[in-house]
mmCIF file of C-alpha atoms and ligand atoms in Angstrom:
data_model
loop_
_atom_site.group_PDB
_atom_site.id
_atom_site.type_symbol
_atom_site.label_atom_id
_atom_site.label_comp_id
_atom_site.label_asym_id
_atom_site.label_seq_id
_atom_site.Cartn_x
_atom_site.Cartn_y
_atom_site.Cartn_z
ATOM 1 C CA UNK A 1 -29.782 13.095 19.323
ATOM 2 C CA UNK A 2 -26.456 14.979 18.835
ATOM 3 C CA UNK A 3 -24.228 11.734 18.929
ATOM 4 C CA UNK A 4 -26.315 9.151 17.528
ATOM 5 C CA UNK A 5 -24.298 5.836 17.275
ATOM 6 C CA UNK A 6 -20.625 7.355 17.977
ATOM 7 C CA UNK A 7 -17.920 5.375 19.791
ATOM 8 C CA UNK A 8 -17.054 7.107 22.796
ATOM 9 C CA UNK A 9 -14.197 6.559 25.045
ATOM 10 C CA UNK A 10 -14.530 8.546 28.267
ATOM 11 C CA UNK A 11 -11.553 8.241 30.970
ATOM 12 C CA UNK A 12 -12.548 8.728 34.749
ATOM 13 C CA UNK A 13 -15.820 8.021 33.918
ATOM 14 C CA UNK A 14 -16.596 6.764 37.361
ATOM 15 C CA UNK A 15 -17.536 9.814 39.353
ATOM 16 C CA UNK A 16 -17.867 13.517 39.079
ATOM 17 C CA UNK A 17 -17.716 15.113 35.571
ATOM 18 C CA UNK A 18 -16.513 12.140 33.375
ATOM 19 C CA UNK A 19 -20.041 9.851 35.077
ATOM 20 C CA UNK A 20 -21.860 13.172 34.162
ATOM 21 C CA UNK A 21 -20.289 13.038 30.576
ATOM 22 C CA UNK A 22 -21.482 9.659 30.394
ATOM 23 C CA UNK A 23 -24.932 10.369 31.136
ATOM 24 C CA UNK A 24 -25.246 13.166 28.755
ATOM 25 C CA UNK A 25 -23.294 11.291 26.071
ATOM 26 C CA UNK A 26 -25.881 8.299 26.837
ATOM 27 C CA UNK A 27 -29.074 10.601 25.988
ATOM 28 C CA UNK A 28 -27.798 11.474 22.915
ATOM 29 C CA UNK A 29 -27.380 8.264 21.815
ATOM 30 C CA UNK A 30 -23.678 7.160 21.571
ATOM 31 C CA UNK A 31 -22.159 3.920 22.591
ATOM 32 C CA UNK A 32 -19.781 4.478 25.463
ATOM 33 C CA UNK A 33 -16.761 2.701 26.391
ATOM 34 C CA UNK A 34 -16.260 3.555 29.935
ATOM 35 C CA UNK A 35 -12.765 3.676 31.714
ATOM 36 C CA UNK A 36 -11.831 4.144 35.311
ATOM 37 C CA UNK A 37 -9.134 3.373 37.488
ATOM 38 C CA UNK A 38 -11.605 2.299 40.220
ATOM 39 C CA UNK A 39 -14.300 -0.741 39.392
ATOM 40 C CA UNK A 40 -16.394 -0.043 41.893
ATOM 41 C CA UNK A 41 -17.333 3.816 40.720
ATOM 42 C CA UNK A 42 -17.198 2.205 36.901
ATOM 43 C CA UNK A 43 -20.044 -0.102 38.499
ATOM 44 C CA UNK A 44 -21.831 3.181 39.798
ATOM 45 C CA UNK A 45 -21.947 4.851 36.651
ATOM 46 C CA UNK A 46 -22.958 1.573 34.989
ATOM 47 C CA UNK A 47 -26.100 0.982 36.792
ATOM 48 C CA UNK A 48 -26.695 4.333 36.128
ATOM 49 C CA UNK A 49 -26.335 4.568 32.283
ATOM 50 C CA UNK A 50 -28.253 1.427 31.989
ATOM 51 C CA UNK A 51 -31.414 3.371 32.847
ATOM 52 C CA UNK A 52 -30.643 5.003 29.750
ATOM 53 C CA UNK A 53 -31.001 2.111 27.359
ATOM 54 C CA UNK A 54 -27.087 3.063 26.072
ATOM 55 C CA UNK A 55 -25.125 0.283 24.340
ATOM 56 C CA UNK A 56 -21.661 0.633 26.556
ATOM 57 C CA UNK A 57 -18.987 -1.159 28.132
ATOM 58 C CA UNK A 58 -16.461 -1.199 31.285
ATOM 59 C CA UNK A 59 -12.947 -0.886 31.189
ATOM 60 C CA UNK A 60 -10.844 -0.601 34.246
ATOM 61 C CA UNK A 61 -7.326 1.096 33.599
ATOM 62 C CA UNK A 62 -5.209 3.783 34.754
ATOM 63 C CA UNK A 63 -4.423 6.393 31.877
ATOM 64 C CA UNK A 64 -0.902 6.767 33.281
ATOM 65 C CA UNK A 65 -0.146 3.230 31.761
ATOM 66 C CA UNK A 66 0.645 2.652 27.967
ATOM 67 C CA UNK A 67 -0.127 -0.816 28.407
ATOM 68 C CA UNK A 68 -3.559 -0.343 30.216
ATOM 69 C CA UNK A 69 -3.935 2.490 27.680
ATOM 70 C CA UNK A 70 -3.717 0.409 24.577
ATOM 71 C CA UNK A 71 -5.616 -2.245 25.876
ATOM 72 C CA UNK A 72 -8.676 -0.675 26.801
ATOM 73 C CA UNK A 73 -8.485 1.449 23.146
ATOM 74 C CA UNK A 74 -7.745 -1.868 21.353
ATOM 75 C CA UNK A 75 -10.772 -3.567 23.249
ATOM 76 C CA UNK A 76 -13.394 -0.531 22.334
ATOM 77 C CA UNK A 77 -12.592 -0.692 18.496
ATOM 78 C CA UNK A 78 -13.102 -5.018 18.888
ATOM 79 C CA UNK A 79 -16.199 -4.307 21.168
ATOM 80 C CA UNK A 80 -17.937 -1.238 18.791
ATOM 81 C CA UNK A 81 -15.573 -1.492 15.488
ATOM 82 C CA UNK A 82 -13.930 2.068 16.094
ATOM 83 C CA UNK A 83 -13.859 5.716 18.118
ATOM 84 C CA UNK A 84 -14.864 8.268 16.855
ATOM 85 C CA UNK A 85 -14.815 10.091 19.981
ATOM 86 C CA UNK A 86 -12.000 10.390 22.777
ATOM 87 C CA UNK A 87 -12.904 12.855 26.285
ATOM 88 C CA UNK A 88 -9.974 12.749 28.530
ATOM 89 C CA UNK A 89 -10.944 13.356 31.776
ATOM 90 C CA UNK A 90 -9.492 11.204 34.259
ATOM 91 C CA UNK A 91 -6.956 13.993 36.630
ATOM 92 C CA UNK A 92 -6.262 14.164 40.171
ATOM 93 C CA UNK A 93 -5.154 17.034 42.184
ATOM 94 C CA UNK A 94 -2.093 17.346 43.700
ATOM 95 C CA UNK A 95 -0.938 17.024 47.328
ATOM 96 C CA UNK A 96 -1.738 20.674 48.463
ATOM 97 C CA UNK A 97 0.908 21.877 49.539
ATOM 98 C CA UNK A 98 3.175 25.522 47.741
ATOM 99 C CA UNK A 99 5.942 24.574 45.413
ATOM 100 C CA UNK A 100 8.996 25.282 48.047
ATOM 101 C CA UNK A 101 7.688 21.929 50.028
ATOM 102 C CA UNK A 102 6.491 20.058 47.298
ATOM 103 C CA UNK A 103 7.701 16.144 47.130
ATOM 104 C CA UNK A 104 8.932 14.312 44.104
ATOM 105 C CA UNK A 105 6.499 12.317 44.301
ATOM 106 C CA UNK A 106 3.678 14.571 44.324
ATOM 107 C CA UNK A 107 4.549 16.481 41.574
ATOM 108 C CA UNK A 108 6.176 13.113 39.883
ATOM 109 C CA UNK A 109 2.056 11.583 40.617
ATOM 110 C CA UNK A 110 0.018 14.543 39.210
ATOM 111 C CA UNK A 111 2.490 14.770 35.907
ATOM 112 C CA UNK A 112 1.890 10.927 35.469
ATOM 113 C CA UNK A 113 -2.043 10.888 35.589
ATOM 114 C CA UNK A 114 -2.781 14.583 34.307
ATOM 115 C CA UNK A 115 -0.401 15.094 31.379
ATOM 116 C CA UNK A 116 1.265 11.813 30.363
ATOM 117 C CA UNK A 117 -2.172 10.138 30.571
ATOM 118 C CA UNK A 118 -4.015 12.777 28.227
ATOM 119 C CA UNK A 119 -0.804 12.082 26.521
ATOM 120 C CA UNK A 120 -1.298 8.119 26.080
ATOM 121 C CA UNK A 121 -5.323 8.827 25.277
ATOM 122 C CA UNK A 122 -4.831 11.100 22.897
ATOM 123 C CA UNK A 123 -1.769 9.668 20.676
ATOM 124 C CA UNK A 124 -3.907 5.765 21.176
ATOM 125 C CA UNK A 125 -7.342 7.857 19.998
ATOM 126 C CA UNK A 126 -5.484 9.464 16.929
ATOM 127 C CA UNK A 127 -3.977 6.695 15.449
ATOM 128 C CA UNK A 128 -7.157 4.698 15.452
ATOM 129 C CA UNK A 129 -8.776 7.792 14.072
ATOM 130 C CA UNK A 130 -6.424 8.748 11.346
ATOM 131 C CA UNK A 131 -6.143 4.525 10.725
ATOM 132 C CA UNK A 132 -10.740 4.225 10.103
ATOM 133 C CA UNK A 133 -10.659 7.992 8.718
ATOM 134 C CA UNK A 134 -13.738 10.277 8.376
ATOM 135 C CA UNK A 135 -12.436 12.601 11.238
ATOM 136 C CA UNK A 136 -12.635 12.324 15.216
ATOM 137 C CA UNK A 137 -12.910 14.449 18.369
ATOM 138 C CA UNK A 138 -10.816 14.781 20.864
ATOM 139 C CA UNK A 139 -11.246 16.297 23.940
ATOM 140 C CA UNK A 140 -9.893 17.077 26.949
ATOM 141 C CA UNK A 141 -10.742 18.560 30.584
ATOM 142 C CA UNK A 142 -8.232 20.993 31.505
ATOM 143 C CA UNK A 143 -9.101 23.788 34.336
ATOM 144 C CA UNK A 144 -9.532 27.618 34.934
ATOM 145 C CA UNK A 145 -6.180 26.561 36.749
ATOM 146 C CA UNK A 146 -4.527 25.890 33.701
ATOM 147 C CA UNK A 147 -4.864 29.516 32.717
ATOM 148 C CA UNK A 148 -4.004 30.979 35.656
ATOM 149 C CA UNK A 149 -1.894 30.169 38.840
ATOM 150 C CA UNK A 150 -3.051 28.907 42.614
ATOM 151 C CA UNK A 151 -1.476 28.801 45.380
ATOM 152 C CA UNK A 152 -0.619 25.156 46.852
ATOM 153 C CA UNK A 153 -1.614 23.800 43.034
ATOM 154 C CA UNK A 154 1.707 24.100 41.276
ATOM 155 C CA UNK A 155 1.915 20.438 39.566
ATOM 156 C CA UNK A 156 -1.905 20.438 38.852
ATOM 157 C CA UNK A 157 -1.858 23.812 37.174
ATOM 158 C CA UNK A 158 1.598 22.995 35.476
ATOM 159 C CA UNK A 159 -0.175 19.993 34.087
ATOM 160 C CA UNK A 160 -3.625 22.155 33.075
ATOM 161 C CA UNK A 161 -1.470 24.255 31.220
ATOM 162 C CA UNK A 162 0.204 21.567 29.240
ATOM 163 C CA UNK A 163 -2.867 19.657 28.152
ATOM 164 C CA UNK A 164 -4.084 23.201 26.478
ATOM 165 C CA UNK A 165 -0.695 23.300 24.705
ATOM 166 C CA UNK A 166 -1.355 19.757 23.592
ATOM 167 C CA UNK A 167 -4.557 20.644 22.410
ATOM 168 C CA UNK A 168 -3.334 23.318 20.571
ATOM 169 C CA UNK A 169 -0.152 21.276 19.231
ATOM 170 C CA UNK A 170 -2.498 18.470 18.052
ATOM 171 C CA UNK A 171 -5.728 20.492 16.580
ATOM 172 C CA UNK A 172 -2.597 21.948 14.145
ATOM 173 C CA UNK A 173 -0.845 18.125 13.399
ATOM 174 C CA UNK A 174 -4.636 16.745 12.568
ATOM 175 C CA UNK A 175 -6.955 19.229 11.136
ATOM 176 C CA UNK A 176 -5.831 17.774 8.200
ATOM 177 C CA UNK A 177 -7.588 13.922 8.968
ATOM 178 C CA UNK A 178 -10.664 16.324 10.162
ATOM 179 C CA UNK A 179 -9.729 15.544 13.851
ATOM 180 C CA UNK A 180 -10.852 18.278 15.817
ATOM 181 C CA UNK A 181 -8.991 18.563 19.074
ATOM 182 C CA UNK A 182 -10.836 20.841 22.142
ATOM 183 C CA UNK A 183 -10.236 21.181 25.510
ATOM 184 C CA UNK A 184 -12.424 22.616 28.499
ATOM 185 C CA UNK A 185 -11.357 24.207 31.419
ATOM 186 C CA UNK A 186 -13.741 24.416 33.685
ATOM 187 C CA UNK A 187 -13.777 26.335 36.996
ATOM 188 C CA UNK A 188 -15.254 25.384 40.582
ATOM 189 C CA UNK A 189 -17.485 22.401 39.883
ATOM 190 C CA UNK A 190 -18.906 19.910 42.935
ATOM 191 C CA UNK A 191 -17.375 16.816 42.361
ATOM 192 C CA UNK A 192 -15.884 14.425 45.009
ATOM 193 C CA UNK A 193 -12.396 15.550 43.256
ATOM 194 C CA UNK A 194 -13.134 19.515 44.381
ATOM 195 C CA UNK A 195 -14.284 18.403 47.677
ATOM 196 C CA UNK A 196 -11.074 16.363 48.446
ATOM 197 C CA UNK A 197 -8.784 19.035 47.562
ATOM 198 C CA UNK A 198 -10.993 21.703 49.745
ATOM 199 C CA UNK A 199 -10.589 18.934 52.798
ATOM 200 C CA UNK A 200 -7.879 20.113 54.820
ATOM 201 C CA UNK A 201 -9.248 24.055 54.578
ATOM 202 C CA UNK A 202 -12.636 23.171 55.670
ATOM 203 C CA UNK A 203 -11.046 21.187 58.508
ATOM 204 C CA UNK A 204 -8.575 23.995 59.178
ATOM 205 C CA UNK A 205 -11.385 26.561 59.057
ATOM 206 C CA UNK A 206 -14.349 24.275 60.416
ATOM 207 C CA UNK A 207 -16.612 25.435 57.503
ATOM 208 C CA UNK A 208 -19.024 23.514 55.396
ATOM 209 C CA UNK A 209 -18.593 23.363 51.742
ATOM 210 C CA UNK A 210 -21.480 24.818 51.558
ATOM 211 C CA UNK A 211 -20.517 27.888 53.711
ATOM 212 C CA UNK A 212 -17.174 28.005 51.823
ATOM 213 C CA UNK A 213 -18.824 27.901 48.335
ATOM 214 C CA UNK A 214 -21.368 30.944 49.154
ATOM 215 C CA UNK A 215 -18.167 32.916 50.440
ATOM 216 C CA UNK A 216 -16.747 32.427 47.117
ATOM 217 C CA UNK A 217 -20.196 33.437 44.893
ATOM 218 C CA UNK A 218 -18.732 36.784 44.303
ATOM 219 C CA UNK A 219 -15.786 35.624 42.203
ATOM 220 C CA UNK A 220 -18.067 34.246 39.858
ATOM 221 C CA UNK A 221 -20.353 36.584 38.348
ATOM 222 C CA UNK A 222 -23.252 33.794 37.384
ATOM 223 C CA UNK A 223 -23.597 33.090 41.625
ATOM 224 C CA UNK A 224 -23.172 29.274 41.827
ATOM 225 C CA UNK A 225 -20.480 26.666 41.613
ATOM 226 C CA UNK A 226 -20.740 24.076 38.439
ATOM 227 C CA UNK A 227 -22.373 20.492 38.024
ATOM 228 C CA UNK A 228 -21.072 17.659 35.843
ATOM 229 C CA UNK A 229 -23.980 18.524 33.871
ATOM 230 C CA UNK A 230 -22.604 22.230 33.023
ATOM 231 C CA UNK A 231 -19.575 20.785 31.369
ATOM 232 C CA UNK A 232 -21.157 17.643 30.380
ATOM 233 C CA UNK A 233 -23.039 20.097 27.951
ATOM 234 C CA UNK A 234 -20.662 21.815 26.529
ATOM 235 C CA UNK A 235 -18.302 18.655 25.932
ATOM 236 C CA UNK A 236 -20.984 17.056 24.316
ATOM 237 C CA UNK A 237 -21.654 20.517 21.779
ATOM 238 C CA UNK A 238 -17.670 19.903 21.649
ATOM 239 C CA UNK A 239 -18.253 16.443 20.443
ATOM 240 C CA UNK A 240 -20.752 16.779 18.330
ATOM 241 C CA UNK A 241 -21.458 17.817 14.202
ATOM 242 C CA UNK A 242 -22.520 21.402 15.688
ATOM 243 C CA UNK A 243 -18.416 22.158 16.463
ATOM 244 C CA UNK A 244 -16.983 20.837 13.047
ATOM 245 C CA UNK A 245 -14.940 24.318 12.059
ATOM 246 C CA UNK A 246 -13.666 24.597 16.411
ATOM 247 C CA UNK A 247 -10.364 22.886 16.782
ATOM 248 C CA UNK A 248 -7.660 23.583 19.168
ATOM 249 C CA UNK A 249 -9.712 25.471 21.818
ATOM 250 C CA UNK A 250 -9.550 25.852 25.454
ATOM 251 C CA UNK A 251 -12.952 26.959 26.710
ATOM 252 C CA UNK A 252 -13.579 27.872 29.871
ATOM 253 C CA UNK A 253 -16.702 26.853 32.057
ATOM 254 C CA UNK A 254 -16.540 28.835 35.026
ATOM 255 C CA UNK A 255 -19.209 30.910 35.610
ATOM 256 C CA UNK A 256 -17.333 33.853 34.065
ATOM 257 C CA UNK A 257 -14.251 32.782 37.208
ATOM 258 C CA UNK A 258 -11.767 32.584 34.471
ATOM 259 C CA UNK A 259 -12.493 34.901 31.503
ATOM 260 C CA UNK A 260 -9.010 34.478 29.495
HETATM 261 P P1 LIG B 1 -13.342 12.950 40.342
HETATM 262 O O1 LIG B 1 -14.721 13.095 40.880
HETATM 263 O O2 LIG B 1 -12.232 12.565 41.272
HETATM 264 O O3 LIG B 1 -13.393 11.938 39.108
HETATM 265 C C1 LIG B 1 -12.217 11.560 38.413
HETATM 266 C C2 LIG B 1 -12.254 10.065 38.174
HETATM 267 O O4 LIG B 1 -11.023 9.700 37.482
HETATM 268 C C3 LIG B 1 -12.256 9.263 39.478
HETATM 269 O O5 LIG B 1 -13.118 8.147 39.401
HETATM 270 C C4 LIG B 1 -10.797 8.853 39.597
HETATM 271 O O6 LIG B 1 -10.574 7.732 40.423
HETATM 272 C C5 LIG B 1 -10.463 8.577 38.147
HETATM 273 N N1 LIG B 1 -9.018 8.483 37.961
HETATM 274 C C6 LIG B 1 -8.028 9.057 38.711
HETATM 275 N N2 LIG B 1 -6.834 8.695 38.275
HETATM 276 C C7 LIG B 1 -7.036 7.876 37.213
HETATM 277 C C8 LIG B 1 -6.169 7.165 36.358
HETATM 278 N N3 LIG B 1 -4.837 7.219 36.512
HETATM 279 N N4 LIG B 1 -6.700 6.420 35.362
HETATM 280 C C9 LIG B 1 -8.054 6.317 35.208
HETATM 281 N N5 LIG B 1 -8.929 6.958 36.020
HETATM 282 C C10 LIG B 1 -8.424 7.734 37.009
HETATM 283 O O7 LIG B 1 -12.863 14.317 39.651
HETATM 284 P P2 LIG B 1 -13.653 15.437 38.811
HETATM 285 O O8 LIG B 1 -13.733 16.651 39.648
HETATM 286 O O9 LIG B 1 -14.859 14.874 38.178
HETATM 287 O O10 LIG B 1 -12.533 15.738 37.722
HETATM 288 C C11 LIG B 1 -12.572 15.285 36.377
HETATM 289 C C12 LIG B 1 -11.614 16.135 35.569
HETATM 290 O O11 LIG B 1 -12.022 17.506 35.634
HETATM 291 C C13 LIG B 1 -10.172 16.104 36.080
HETATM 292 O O12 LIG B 1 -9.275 16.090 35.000
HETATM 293 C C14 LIG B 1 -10.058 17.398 36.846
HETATM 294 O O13 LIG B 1 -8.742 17.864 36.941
HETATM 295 C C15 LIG B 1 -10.922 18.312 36.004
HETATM 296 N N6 LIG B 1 -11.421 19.512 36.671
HETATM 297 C C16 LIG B 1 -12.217 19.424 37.781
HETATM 298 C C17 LIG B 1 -12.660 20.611 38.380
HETATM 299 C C18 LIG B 1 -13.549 20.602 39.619
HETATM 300 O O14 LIG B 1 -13.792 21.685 40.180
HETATM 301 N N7 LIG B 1 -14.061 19.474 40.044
HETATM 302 C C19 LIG B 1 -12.306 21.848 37.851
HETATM 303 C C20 LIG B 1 -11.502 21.872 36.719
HETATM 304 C C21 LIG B 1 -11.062 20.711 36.129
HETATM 305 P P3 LIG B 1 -10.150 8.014 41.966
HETATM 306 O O15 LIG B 1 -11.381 8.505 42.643
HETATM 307 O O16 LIG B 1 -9.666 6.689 42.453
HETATM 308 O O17 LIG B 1 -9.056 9.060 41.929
#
């Protein structure tokens, strides 16, 4: 078991990549304190890590908020007596629309949850860190579109972009504390996230995801969109003893889509 008996705060645990997270950080044997905006996907992936035998708990909160923020940091260290590991992956996408028509409020939305709230996680995780000592991880999901532009994505790539800088800004302030700060940026992985933002093409077009995902094999050389589980994996390797001289990354899990 790679995490054996680490405290694990996971953000947007409730679907997609952060429930796969919590299913792969389950079988190797940390406890899990599990955050979502929504209670009724926190309940999914509940009744799912249960199977598992995990010691974990529920927190509903929305990472955009310092006070929900603190709270559900300051409840995980009273529930398991510290964190020793912080993923932030709770995002949304952005309205799609290009950056000439883009509202306030979409762009205002996206910077809120994507950036500020990896912001919030990641200052609340390294205080408690640096406070217990004996080191930490922190890591965050970023994207392929944080490297590189898309049409009709401007805020969500915008914020991509930041969190690698933030990564890269932190890994430098806390190497020090042994606090090794990651991020991943993965590419086109099937999660009810990737599906909403592919919506209003599919309608436009009439195609199926699955027709629209084999049109897009050849831009990634391994032939298949991503799981949860793919990045699940590599956050966990991320997370674990095995990455102990990696800090300030941003690694891409794309299929070989992204290669910068
Ligand atoms: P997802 O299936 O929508 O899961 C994200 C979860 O986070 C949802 O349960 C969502 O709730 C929750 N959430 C949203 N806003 C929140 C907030 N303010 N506070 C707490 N929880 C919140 O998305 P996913 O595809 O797994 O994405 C997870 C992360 O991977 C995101 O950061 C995303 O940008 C990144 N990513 C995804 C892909 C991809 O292809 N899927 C590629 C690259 C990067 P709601 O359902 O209510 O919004």
């Amino acid at each position: 078991m790679l995490l054996k008996d680490r405290v694990a705060v996971i953000t947007g645990a409730g679907s997609g990549i952060g429930q796969g997270i919590a299913l792969r950080f389950a079988h190797e044997g940390a406890k899990l304190a599990l955050v979502d905006i929504r209670p009724a996907a926190l309940e999914e992936t509940a009744s799912k890590v249960k199977d598992s035998g995990a010691d974990f708990e529920t927190y509903t909160g929305d990472v955009s908020i310092t006070a929900d923020v603190e709270s559900f940091f300051s409840q995980t260290v009273e529930r398991f007596g510290r964190v020793d590991i912080c993923v932030n992956n709770a995002g949304i996408g952005n309205p799609p629309m290009p950056l000439m028509s883009m509202t306030d409020e979409g762009f205002d939305q996206t910077i809120a949850v994507n950036l500020r709230g990896v912001f919030l996680c990641m200052r609340a995780a390294a205080q408690r860190m640096v406070a217990q000592g004996g080191g930490g991880r922190i890591i965050s999901v970023s994207s392929q579109a944080g490297k590189t532009g898309y049409p009709m994505l401007g805020p969500y790539c915008a914020t991509k972009a930041g969190v690698i800088l933030l990564t890269q800004t932190m890994g430098k302030e806390l190497g020090p504390q042994k606090i090794t700060v990651n991020c991943v940026c993965p590419g086109t992985i099937d999660t009810p996230l990737l599906r909403g933002t592919l919506d209003p093409i599919l309608q436009a077009t009439g195609e199926t995801f699955e027709k629209w995902a084999l049109k897009n094999m050849p831009t990634i050389p391994l032939g298949r969109v991503g799981y949860p589980a793919d990045v699940a994996k590599v956050i966990t390797f991320l997370a674990s003893d095995e990455a102990d001289y990696m800090t300030g990354q941003a690694i891409n899990i794309t299929g070989g889509q992204e290669m910068h």
